[in-house]
mmCIF file of C-alpha atoms in Angstrom:
data_model
loop_
_atom_site.group_PDB
_atom_site.id
_atom_site.type_symbol
_atom_site.label_atom_id
_atom_site.label_comp_id
_atom_site.label_asym_id
_atom_site.label_seq_id
_atom_site.Cartn_x
_atom_site.Cartn_y
_atom_site.Cartn_z
ATOM 1 C CA VAL A 1 5.344 32.509 -101.564
ATOM 2 C CA ASP A 2 6.363 31.547 -105.626
ATOM 3 C CA VAL A 3 4.223 33.770 -107.447
ATOM 4 C CA ASN A 4 3.935 31.483 -110.596
ATOM 5 C CA ARG A 5 2.562 29.477 -108.863
ATOM 6 C CA LEU A 6 -0.078 32.159 -107.435
ATOM 7 C CA LEU A 7 -0.892 33.117 -110.432
ATOM 8 C CA THR A 8 -1.713 30.331 -112.850
ATOM 9 C CA LYS A 9 -4.367 29.073 -109.257
ATOM 10 C CA VAL A 10 -5.742 32.861 -109.386
ATOM 11 C CA ILE A 11 -5.638 32.487 -113.168
ATOM 12 C CA ASP A 12 -7.531 29.081 -113.131
ATOM 13 C CA ALA A 13 -10.113 30.516 -110.506
ATOM 14 C CA LEU A 14 -11.210 33.665 -112.557
ATOM 15 C CA ALA A 15 -12.059 31.508 -115.584
ATOM 16 C CA PRO A 16 -11.300 33.742 -118.295
ATOM 17 C CA PRO A 17 -12.978 32.951 -121.770
ATOM 18 C CA ASP A 18 -10.393 30.942 -124.077
ATOM 19 C CA THR A 19 -9.896 33.674 -126.340
ATOM 20 C CA PHE A 20 -8.707 36.032 -123.672
ATOM 21 C CA THR A 21 -5.090 35.935 -123.373
ATOM 22 C CA ILE A 22 -2.893 36.535 -120.140
ATOM 23 C CA ASN A 23 0.824 36.589 -121.076
ATOM 24 C CA ILE A 24 3.170 36.523 -117.771
ATOM 25 C CA ILE A 25 6.409 38.595 -119.786
ATOM 26 C CA SER A 26 8.588 38.748 -116.777
ATOM 27 C CA PRO A 27 9.865 35.970 -114.631
ATOM 28 C CA MET A 28 7.839 35.778 -111.203
ATOM 29 C CA PRO A 29 9.589 35.669 -107.858
ATOM 30 C CA THR A 30 9.239 33.884 -104.546
ATOM 31 C CA LEU A 31 9.687 35.982 -101.791
ATOM 32 C CA MET A 32 8.579 35.855 -98.062
ATOM 33 C CA ALA A 33 4.864 36.588 -98.211
ATOM 34 C CA ARG A 34 1.514 36.384 -96.819
ATOM 35 C CA ARG A 35 -0.227 34.556 -99.759
ATOM 36 C CA GLN A 36 -3.558 35.268 -99.262
ATOM 37 C CA PRO A 37 -3.494 39.174 -99.162
ATOM 38 C CA LEU A 38 -1.169 38.842 -102.197
ATOM 39 C CA GLU A 39 -3.549 36.551 -104.294
ATOM 40 C CA GLN A 40 -6.511 38.966 -103.348
ATOM 41 C CA VAL A 41 -4.717 41.877 -104.647
ATOM 42 C CA PHE A 42 -3.624 39.735 -107.877
ATOM 43 C CA SER A 43 -7.396 38.726 -108.289
ATOM 44 C CA HIS A 44 -8.794 42.142 -107.990
ATOM 45 C CA LEU A 45 -6.584 43.002 -110.518
ATOM 46 C CA ILE A 46 -6.808 40.936 -112.893
ATOM 47 C CA ASP A 47 -10.617 40.149 -112.333
ATOM 48 C CA ASN A 48 -10.740 43.809 -113.051
ATOM 49 C CA ALA A 49 -8.861 43.273 -116.309
ATOM 50 C CA ILE A 50 -10.926 40.675 -118.075
ATOM 51 C CA ARG A 51 -14.473 42.213 -116.197
ATOM 52 C CA HIS A 52 -13.779 45.431 -117.609
ATOM 53 C CA HIS A 53 -12.697 44.489 -120.815
ATOM 54 C CA PRO A 54 -14.764 45.986 -124.022
ATOM 55 C CA THR A 55 -14.907 42.472 -125.568
ATOM 56 C CA LYS A 56 -13.806 39.004 -124.649
ATOM 57 C CA MET A 57 -10.274 38.781 -126.486
ATOM 58 C CA GLY A 58 -8.265 41.474 -124.389
ATOM 59 C CA ILE A 59 -4.593 41.214 -123.371
ATOM 60 C CA ILE A 60 -3.274 41.239 -120.161
ATOM 61 C CA GLU A 61 0.158 41.346 -119.356
ATOM 62 C CA ILE A 62 1.566 40.557 -116.029
ATOM 63 C CA SER A 63 5.316 41.162 -115.275
ATOM 64 C CA ALA A 64 7.237 41.883 -111.998
ATOM 65 C CA ILE A 65 10.929 44.459 -111.388
ATOM 66 C CA ASP A 66 12.704 43.372 -108.704
ATOM 67 C CA LEU A 67 13.414 47.152 -106.699
ATOM 68 C CA GLY A 68 15.957 45.884 -104.216
ATOM 69 C CA ASP A 69 12.988 45.446 -101.038
ATOM 70 C CA ARG A 70 10.801 45.218 -103.005
ATOM 71 C CA TYR A 71 9.302 43.787 -106.027
ATOM 72 C CA GLU A 72 7.190 45.882 -109.075
ATOM 73 C CA PHE A 73 4.655 43.845 -110.014
ATOM 74 C CA ALA A 74 2.641 45.212 -113.530
ATOM 75 C CA ILE A 75 -0.807 44.343 -114.414
ATOM 76 C CA ALA A 76 -1.494 45.923 -117.945
ATOM 77 C CA ASP A 77 -4.725 45.290 -120.379
ATOM 78 C CA ASP A 78 -5.803 46.284 -123.380
ATOM 79 C CA GLY A 79 -9.128 47.881 -122.548
ATOM 80 C CA ASP A 80 -10.633 51.039 -122.286
ATOM 81 C CA GLY A 81 -8.389 52.657 -119.840
ATOM 82 C CA ILE A 82 -9.561 55.419 -117.154
ATOM 83 C CA GLU A 83 -9.891 59.256 -118.348
ATOM 84 C CA PRO A 84 -7.631 60.980 -116.092
ATOM 85 C CA GLN A 85 -10.501 62.736 -113.990
ATOM 86 C CA TYR A 86 -11.732 59.283 -112.805
ATOM 87 C CA GLN A 87 -8.638 57.907 -111.764
ATOM 88 C CA LYS A 88 -8.290 59.065 -107.734
ATOM 89 C CA ARG A 89 -12.233 57.903 -107.637
ATOM 90 C CA ILE A 90 -11.366 54.106 -108.295
ATOM 91 C CA TYR A 91 -9.522 53.641 -105.097
ATOM 92 C CA THR A 92 -12.760 54.548 -103.089
ATOM 93 C CA ILE A 93 -15.138 52.068 -101.406
ATOM 94 C CA PHE A 94 -18.579 51.902 -103.557
ATOM 95 C CA GLN A 95 -17.751 54.048 -106.539
ATOM 96 C CA THR A 96 -17.893 52.596 -109.810
ATOM 97 C CA LEU A 97 -17.137 54.335 -113.001
ATOM 98 C CA LYS A 98 -19.901 52.627 -114.893
ATOM 99 C CA ALA A 99 -24.133 52.881 -113.173
ATOM 100 C CA ARG A 100 -24.966 49.721 -111.992
ATOM 101 C CA ASP A 101 -27.926 48.835 -113.734
ATOM 102 C CA LEU A 102 -25.706 48.442 -116.547
ATOM 103 C CA GLN A 103 -22.506 46.396 -115.381
ATOM 104 C CA GLU A 104 -23.153 44.468 -112.045
ATOM 105 C CA ASN A 105 -19.852 46.182 -109.311
ATOM 106 C CA VAL A 106 -20.386 47.004 -105.996
ATOM 107 C CA GLY A 107 -17.073 48.984 -105.947
ATOM 108 C CA ALA A 108 -15.381 47.719 -103.598
ATOM 109 C CA GLY A 109 -12.503 45.719 -105.476
ATOM 110 C CA LEU A 110 -10.144 48.791 -105.680
ATOM 111 C CA ALA A 111 -10.332 49.958 -102.433
ATOM 112 C CA ILE A 112 -10.076 46.610 -100.481
ATOM 113 C CA VAL A 113 -7.071 46.147 -103.068
ATOM 114 C CA LYS A 114 -5.198 49.592 -102.545
ATOM 115 C CA LYS A 115 -5.705 48.990 -98.025
ATOM 116 C CA ILE A 116 -3.795 45.566 -98.414
ATOM 117 C CA VAL A 117 -0.950 46.833 -100.712
ATOM 118 C CA THR A 118 -0.327 49.962 -98.365
ATOM 119 C CA ALA A 119 -1.203 47.571 -95.261
ATOM 120 C CA GLU A 120 1.530 45.311 -96.442
ATOM 121 C CA GLY A 121 3.610 48.465 -97.006
ATOM 122 C CA GLY A 122 3.190 48.685 -100.936
ATOM 123 C CA THR A 123 1.924 51.263 -103.204
ATOM 124 C CA ILE A 124 0.037 50.767 -106.019
ATOM 125 C CA GLU A 125 -0.676 53.304 -108.669
ATOM 126 C CA LEU A 126 -2.460 53.299 -112.239
ATOM 127 C CA GLN A 127 -1.052 54.785 -115.639
ATOM 128 C CA SER A 128 -3.956 54.960 -117.985
ATOM 129 C CA LEU A 129 -5.135 56.789 -120.689
ATOM 130 C CA ALA A 130 -8.840 56.475 -121.927
ATOM 131 C CA GLY A 131 -8.927 53.955 -125.118
ATOM 132 C CA LYS A 132 -5.263 52.991 -124.276
ATOM 133 C CA GLY A 133 -5.651 50.381 -121.631
ATOM 134 C CA ALA A 134 -4.355 50.739 -117.486
ATOM 135 C CA ILE A 135 -1.562 49.451 -115.977
ATOM 136 C CA PHE A 136 -1.757 48.990 -112.199
ATOM 137 C CA ARG A 137 1.306 48.766 -111.089
ATOM 138 C CA PHE A 138 1.602 47.685 -107.281
ATOM 139 C CA THR A 139 5.216 47.570 -104.555
ATOM 140 C CA TRP A 140 5.726 44.333 -102.305
ATOM 141 C CA LEU A 141 8.005 43.887 -99.574
ATOM 142 C CA LYS A 142 10.395 40.993 -100.223
ATOM 143 C CA GLN A 143 10.085 40.393 -96.649
ATOM 144 C CA PRO A 144 6.452 40.672 -94.618
ATOM 145 C CA VAL A 145 5.977 44.030 -92.479
ATOM 146 C CA THR A 146 5.591 42.782 -88.503
ATOM 147 C CA ALA A 147 3.208 44.347 -86.423
ATOM 148 C CA GLN A 148 5.517 45.834 -84.474
ATOM 149 C CA GLU A 149 6.836 48.067 -88.446
ATOM 150 C CA LYS A 150 3.148 48.521 -88.791
ATOM 151 C CA ILE A 151 1.522 50.111 -85.163
ATOM 152 C CA PRO A 152 4.273 52.696 -83.699
ATOM 153 C CA VAL A 153 4.430 51.888 -80.158
ATOM 154 C CA LYS A 154 3.971 55.254 -77.860
ATOM 155 C CA TYR A 155 4.722 55.170 -74.405
ATOM 156 C CA ASN A 156 3.138 58.111 -72.184
ATOM 157 C CA ASP A 157 5.063 59.946 -69.265
#
C-alpha cells in the first residue's frame, strides 16, 4: 500500500472545505498491508478531525515515523481537543461527547478504529488537552498479521 496515494484518495473522498488545510508533513511509506482496513482508519480519524472542528478553517497534519517492524502514524488537529476525563470513553461504541441533537453522530467511529488497529497488531493512543487540539497516534505493522498469529491454536490432550 502506497500511503501517499491512500491519503490522497481518502482526503478527496472526504471533500473537506476549501478553507481547511491538510498537510502531510513527513514522507509516507509504502508497506505490505491490507489496504481497506488502513484506509478505513485514516478515513475515520481525518473525518473526525474535520467534522468536530469548531470552525471551517482547521489545520490537520499527518505524519509517519518508522519504528522498525511498524510505522507510527499521527493525525494532529488544531480543534477543541478532548478533556482527559473523556479520553477513555471515546473508544466505547455509541458514546459521543456532544449530545446527538447538537451534532449528528452515532458514536461508533473511534470504536471501529480501535478494533481495526488492534486486530492488525497495532496500538492507538490520544494526546489531547481541551482547547489545544488532538493527536491520534496509531501503529501499523510493516507485515500484516496472519490468521495464525491472530488466533493461537490450542490442542486438548
